[in-house]
mmCIF file of C-alpha atoms in Angstrom:
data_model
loop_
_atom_site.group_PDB
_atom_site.id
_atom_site.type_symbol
_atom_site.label_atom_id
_atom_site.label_comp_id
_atom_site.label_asym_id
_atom_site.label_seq_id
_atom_site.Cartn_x
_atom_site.Cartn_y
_atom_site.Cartn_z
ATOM 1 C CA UNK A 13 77.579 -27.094 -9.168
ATOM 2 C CA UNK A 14 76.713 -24.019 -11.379
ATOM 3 C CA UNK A 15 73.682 -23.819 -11.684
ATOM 4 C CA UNK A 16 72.950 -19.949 -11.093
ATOM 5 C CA UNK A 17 75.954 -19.727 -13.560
ATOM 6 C CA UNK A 18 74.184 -21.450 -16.126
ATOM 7 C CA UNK A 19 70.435 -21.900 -15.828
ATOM 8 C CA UNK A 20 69.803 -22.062 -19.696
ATOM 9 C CA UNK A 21 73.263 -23.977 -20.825
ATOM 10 C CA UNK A 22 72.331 -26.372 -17.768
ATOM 11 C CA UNK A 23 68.369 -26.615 -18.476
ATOM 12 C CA UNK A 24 69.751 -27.889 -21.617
ATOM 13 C CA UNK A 25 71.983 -30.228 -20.608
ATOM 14 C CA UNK A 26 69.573 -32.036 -17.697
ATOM 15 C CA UNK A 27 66.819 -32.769 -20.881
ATOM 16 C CA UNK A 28 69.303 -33.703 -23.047
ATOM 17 C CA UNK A 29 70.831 -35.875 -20.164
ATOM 18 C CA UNK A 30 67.621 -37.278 -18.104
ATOM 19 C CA UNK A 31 65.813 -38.352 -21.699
ATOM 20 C CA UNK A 32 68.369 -40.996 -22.188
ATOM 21 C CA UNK A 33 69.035 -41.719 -18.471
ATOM 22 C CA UNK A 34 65.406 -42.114 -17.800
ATOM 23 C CA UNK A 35 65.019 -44.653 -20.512
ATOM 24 C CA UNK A 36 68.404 -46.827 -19.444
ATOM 25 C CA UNK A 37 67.252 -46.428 -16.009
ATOM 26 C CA UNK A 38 63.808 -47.374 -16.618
ATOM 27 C CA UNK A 39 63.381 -49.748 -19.708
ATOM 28 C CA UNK A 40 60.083 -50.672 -18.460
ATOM 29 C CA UNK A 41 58.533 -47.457 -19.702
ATOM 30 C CA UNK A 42 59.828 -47.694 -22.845
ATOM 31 C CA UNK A 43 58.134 -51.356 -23.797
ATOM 32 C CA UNK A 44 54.786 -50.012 -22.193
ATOM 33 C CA UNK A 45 54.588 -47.480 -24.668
ATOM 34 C CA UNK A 46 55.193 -49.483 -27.444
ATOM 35 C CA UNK A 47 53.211 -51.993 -26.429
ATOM 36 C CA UNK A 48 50.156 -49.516 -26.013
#
């Protein structure tokens, strides 16, 4: 893992990557909201 390599290209990458992961993960979230 690189992170020290990378901090900003891998910052990047974990939002880009945990927004969509958190909401396939957790679709329970995602209804909540709407729902509210």
């Amino acid at each position: 893992m690189q992170w020290s390599s990378s901090s900003s290209s891998t910052n990047n990458h974990f939002h880009v990557g945990a927004t969509p992961m958190s909401e396939q993960i957790i679709p329970v979230p995602k209804p909540l909201k709407y729902a509210n």
